[in-house]
C-alpha positions as a LaTeX table, in Angstrom:
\begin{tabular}{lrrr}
\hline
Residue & $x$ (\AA) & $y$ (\AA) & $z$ (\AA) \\
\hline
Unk1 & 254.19 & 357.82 & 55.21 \\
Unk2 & 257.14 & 358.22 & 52.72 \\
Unk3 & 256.25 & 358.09 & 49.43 \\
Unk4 & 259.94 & 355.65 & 49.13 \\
Unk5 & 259.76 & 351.94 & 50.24 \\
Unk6 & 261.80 & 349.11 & 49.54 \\
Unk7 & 260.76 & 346.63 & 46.51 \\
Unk8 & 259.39 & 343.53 & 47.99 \\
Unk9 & 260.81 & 340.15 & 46.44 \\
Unk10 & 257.93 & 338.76 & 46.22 \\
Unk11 & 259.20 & 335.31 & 45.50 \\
Unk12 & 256.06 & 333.36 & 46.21 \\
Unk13 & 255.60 & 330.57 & 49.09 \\
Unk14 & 256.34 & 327.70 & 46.72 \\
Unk15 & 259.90 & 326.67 & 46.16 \\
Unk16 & 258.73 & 324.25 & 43.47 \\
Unk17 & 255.90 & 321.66 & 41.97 \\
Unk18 & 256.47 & 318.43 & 40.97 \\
Unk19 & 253.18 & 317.32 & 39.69 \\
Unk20 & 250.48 & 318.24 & 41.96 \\
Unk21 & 252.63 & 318.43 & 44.92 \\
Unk22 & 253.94 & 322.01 & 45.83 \\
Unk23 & 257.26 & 322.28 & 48.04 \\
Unk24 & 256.83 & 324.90 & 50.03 \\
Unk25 & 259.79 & 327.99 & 51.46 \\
Unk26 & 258.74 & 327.07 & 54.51 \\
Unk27 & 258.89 & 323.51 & 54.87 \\
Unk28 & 262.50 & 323.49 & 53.22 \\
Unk29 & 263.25 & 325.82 & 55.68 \\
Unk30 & 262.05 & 323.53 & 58.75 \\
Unk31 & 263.67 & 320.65 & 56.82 \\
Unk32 & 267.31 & 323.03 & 56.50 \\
Unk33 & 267.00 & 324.05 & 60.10 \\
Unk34 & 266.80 & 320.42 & 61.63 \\
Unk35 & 269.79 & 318.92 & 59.05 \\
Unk36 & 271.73 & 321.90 & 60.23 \\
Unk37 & 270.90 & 321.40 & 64.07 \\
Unk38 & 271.67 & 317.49 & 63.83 \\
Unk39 & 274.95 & 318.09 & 61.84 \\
Unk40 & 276.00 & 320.55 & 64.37 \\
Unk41 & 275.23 & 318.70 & 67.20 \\
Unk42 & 277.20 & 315.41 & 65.64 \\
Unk43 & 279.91 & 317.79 & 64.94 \\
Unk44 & 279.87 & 319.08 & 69.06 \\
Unk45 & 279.81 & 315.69 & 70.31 \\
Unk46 & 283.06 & 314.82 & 67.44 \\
Unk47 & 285.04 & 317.68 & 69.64 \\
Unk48 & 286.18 & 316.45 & 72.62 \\
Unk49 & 287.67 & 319.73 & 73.73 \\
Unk50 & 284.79 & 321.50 & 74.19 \\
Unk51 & 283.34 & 318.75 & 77.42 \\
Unk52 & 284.37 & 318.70 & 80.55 \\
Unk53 & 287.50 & 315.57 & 80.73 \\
Unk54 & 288.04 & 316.23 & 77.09 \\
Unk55 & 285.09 & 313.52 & 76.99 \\
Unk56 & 281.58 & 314.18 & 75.11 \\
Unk57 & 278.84 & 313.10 & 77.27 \\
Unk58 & 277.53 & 310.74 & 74.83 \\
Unk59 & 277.95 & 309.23 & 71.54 \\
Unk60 & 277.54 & 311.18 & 68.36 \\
Unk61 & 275.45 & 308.29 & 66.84 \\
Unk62 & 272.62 & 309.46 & 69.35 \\
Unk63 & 272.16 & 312.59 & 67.89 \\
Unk64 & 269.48 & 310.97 & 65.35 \\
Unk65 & 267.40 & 309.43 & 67.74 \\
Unk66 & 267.54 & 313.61 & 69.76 \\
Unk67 & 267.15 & 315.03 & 66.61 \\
Unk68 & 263.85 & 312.66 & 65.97 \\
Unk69 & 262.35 & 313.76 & 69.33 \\
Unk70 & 262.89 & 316.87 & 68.50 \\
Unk71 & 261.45 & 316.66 & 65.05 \\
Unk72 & 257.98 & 315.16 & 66.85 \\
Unk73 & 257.80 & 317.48 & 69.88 \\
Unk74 & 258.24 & 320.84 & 67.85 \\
Unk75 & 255.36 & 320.03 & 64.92 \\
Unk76 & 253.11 & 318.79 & 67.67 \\
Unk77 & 254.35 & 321.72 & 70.39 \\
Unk78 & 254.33 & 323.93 & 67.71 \\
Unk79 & 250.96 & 323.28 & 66.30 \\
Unk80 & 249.37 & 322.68 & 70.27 \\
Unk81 & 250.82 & 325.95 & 70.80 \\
Unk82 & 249.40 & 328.12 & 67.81 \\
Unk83 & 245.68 & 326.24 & 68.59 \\
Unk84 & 246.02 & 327.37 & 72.34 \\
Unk85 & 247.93 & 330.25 & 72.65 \\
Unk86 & 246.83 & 332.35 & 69.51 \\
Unk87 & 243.95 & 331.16 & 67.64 \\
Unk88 & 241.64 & 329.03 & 70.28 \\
Unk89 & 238.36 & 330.29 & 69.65 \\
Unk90 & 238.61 & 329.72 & 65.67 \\
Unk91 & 240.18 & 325.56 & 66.33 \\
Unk92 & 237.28 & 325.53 & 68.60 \\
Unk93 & 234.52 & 326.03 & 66.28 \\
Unk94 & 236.46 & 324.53 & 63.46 \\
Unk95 & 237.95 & 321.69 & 65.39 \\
Unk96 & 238.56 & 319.58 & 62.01 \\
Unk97 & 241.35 & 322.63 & 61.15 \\
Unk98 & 243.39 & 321.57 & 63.91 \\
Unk99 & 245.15 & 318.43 & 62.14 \\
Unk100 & 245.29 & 320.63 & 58.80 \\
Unk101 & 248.61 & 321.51 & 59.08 \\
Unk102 & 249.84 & 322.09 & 55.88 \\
Unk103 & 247.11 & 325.05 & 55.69 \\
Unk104 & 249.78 & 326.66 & 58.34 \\
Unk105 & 250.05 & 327.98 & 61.90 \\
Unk106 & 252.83 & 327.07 & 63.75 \\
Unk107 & 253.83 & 329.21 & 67.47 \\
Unk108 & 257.48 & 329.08 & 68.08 \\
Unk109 & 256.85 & 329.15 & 71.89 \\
Unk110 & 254.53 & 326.21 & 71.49 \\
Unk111 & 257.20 & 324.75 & 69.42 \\
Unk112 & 259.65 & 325.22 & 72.15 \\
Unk113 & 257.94 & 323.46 & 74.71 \\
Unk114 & 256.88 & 320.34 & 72.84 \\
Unk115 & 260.84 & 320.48 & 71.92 \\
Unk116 & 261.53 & 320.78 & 75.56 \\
Unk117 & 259.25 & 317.85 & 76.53 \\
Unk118 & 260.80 & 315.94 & 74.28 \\
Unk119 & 264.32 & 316.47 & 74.90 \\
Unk120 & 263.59 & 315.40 & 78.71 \\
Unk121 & 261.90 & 312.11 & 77.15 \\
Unk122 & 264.98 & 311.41 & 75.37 \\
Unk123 & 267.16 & 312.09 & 77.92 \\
Unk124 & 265.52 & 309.95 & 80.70 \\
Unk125 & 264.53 & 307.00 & 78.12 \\
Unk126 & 268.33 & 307.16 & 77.36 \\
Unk127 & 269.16 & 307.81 & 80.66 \\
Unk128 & 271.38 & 310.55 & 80.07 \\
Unk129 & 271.78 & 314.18 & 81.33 \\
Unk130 & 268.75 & 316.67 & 80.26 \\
Unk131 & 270.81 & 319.77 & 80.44 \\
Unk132 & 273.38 & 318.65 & 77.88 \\
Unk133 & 270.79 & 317.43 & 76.03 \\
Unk134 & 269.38 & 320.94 & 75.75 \\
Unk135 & 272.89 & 322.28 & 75.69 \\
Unk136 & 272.76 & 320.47 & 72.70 \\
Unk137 & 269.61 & 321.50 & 70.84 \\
Unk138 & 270.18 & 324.86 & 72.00 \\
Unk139 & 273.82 & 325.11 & 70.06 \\
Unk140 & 272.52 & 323.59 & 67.09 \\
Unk141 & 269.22 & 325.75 & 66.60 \\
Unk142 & 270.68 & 329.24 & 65.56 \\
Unk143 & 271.30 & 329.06 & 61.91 \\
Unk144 & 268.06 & 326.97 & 61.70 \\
Unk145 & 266.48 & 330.28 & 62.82 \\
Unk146 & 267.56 & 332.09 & 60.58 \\
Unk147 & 266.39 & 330.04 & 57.89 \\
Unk148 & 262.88 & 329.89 & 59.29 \\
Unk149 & 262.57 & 333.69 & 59.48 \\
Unk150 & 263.46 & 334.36 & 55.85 \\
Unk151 & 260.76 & 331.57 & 54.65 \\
Unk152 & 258.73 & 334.37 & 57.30 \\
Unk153 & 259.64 & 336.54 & 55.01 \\
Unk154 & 259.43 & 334.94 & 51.68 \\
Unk155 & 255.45 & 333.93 & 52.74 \\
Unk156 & 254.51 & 337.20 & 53.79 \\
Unk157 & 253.79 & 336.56 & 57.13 \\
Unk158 & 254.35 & 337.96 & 60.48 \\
Unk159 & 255.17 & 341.24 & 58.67 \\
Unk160 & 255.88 & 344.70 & 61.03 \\
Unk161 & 253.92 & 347.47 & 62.14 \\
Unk162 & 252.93 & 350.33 & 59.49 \\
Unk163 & 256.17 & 352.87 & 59.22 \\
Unk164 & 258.03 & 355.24 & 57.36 \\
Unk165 & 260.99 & 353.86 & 57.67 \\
Unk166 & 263.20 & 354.07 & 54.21 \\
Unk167 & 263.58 & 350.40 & 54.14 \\
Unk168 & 259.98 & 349.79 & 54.56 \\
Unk169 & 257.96 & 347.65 & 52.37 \\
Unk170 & 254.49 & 346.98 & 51.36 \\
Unk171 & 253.34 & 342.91 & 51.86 \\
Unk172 & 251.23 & 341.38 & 49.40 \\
Unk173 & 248.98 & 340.64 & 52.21 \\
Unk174 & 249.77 & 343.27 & 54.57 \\
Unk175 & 247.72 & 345.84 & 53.25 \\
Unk176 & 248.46 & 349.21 & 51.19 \\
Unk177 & 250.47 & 350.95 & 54.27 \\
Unk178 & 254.58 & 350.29 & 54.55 \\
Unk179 & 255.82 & 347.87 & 57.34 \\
Unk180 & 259.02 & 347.09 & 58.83 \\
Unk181 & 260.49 & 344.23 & 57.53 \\
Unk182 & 260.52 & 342.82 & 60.85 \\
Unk183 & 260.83 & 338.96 & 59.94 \\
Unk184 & 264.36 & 340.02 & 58.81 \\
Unk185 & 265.21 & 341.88 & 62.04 \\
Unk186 & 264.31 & 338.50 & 64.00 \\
Unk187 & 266.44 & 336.41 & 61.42 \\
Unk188 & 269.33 & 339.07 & 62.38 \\
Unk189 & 269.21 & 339.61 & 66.32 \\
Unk190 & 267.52 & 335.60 & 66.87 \\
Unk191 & 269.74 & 334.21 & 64.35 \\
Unk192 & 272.71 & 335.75 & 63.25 \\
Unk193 & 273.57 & 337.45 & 66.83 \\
Unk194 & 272.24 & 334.42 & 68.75 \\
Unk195 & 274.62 & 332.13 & 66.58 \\
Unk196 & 277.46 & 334.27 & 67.86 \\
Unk197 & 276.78 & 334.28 & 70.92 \\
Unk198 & 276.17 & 330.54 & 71.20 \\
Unk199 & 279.36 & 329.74 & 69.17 \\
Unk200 & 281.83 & 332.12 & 71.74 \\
Unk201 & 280.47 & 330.69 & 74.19 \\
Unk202 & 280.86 & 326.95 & 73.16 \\
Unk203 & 284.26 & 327.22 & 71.86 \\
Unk204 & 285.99 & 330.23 & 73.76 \\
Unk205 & 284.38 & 330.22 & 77.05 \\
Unk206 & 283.92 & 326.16 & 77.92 \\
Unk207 & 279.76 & 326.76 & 78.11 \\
Unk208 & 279.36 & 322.98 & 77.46 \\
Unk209 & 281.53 & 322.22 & 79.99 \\
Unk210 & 278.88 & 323.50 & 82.38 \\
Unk211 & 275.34 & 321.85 & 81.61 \\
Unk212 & 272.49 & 324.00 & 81.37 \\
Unk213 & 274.60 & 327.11 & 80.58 \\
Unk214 & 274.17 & 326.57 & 77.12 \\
Unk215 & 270.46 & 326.59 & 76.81 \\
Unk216 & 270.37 & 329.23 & 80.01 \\
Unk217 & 272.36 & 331.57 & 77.65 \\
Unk218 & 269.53 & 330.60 & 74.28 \\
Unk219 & 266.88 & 331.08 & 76.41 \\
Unk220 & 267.60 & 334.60 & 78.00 \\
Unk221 & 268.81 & 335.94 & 74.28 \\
Unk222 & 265.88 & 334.51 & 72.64 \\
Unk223 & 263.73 & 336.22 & 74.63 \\
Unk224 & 265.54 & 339.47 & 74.96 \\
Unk225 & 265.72 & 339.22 & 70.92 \\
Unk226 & 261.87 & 338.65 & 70.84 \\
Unk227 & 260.76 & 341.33 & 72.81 \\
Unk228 & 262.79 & 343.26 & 70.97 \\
Unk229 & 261.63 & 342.71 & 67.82 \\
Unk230 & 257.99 & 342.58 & 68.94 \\
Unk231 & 258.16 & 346.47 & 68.89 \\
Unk232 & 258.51 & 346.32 & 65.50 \\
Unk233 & 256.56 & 343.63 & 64.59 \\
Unk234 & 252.50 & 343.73 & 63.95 \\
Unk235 & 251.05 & 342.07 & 67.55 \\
Unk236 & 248.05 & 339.24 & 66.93 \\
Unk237 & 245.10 & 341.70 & 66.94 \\
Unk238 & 242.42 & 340.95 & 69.67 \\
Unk239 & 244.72 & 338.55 & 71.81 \\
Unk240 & 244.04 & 339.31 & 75.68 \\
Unk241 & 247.78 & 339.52 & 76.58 \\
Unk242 & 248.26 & 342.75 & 74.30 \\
Unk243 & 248.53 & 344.42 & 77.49 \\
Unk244 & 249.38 & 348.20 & 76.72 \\
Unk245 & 252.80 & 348.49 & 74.81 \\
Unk246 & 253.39 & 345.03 & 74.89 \\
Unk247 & 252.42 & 341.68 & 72.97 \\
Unk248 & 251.81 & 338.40 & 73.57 \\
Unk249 & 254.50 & 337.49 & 72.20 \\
Unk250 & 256.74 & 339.57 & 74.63 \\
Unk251 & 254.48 & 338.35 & 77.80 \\
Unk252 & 255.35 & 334.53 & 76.05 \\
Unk253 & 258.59 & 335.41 & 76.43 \\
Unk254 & 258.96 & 335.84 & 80.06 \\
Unk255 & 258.97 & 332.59 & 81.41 \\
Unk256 & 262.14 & 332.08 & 78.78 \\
Unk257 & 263.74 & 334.77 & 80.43 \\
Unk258 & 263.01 & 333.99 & 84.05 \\
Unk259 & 264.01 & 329.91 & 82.85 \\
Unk260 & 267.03 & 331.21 & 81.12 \\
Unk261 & 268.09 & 333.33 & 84.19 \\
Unk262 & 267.78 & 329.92 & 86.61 \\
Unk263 & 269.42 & 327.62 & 84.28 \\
Unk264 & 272.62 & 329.89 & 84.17 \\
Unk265 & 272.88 & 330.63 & 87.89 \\
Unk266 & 272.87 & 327.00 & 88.64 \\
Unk267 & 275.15 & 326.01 & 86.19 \\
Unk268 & 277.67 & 327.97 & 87.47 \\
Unk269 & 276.80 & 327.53 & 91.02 \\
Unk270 & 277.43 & 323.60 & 90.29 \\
Unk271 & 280.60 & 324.44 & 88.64 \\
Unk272 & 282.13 & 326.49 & 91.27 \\
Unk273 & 281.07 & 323.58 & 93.52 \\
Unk274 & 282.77 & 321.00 & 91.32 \\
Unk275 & 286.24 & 322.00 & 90.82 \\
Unk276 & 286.85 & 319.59 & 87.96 \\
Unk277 & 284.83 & 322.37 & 85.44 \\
Unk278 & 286.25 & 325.35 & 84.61 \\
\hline
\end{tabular}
């Protein structure tokens, strides 16, 4: 290993205390993400020109109540998801853990689904179309990523593989060896690139004007992005899908891409069948 590494900022997982209650990086950052998503999506659905008729699908009022199901379907998605899909033999013998959530453990793909489930709630309760609903979500979730993958970063978690990179660093908790940074390479290629992707494609190429396009185009990114970074990022030690070269985390990703891949063929299949979309 190089004997040079990057200083790491180690800023500590508390924001701030007031009393005996610590405010934690990385529930500002959840809190950030979701204000940012429901602005954005109120600020979609306030621009006419970007829906098919020059007509938003819905009113921009009803981006609080999506923005609520959201809320509820990603902390118990995300949670569900973490218990099941990365730590279910510890919940199992420590089943009282499970509602312990401020302890941590959160999986984004867990996350994703309870999000998913609960868009489709809100969208047949309201009785209004799924796909933009997700179109939706989908636009507004970019920066929010980003945000979440620094707090990664700020807590010392999900750190790389050992390297010798230059810009390597060594994490409190990550033992004596240099890593890659990697929470900052997924706050860069799921974030930053994903953001400008999603916004050319809102406002340059008519995406919302086609539903499901939208959160085809998030979803095949995403997880292109993830298995990306997964390369450079330490895998969950002992999980049965670290199959060879590959993570679970890149075999979680799959269905995204396969998902992703559906939703944009049929969106434009159903606008070349509808000649009132562009």
């Amino acid at each position: 290993m190089l004997a040079f590494t990057l200083a790491y900022p180690n800023i500590g997982p508390v924001a701030f205390s007031i009393g005996p209650v610590s405010i934690k990086w990385y529930g500002l950052a959840y809190s950030a993400g979701l204000i940012i998503a429901w602005l954005t999506i109120r600020r979609l659905l306030q621009t006419p020109r970007l829906w098919a008729g020059a007509r938003a699908p819905f009113v921009a009022d009803l981006a609080d109540n999506l923005v609520l199901y959201v809320i509820i379907g990603t902390v118990i998605g995300g949670r569900l998801g973490q218990v099941l899909l990365y730590d279910l033999s510890f919940y199992a013998a420590n089943p009282s853990e499970i509602l312990q959530v401020w302890k941590g453990g959160m999986s984004f793909h867990g996350a994703l689904a309870g999000a998913g489930l609960a868009i489709l709630y809100f969208a047949k309760r309201m009785q209004l179309s799924a796909l933009t609903s997700m179109d939706l979500c989908c636009a507004g979730m970019p920066l929010g990523l980003i945000i979440g993958r620094l707090a990664n970063f700020i807590n010392s978690e999900h750190w790389g593989r050992a390297t010798d990179v230059p810009w390597a660093m060594v994490f409190p908790n990550g033992g004596p060896l240099p890593r890659h940074p990697s929470q900052l390479y997924e706050a860069a290629l799921e974030g930053v690139v994903m953001y400008i992707i999603i916004r050319l494609a809102t406002h340059w190429y008519g995406a919302l004007k086609r539903p499901g396009l939208v959160a085809g185009i998030w979803l095949v990114w995403y997880g292109i992005a993830r298995m990306i970074c997964e390369f450079f990022r330490q895998p969950e030690l002992g999980h049965a899908l670290n199959i060879g070269p590959f993570t679970a985390g890149q075999i979680y990703c799959i269905p995204m891409l396969v998902l992703g891949g559906a939703l944009i063929v049929l969106a434009n299949r159903a606008a070349r069948r509808d000649p009132a979309r562009p």
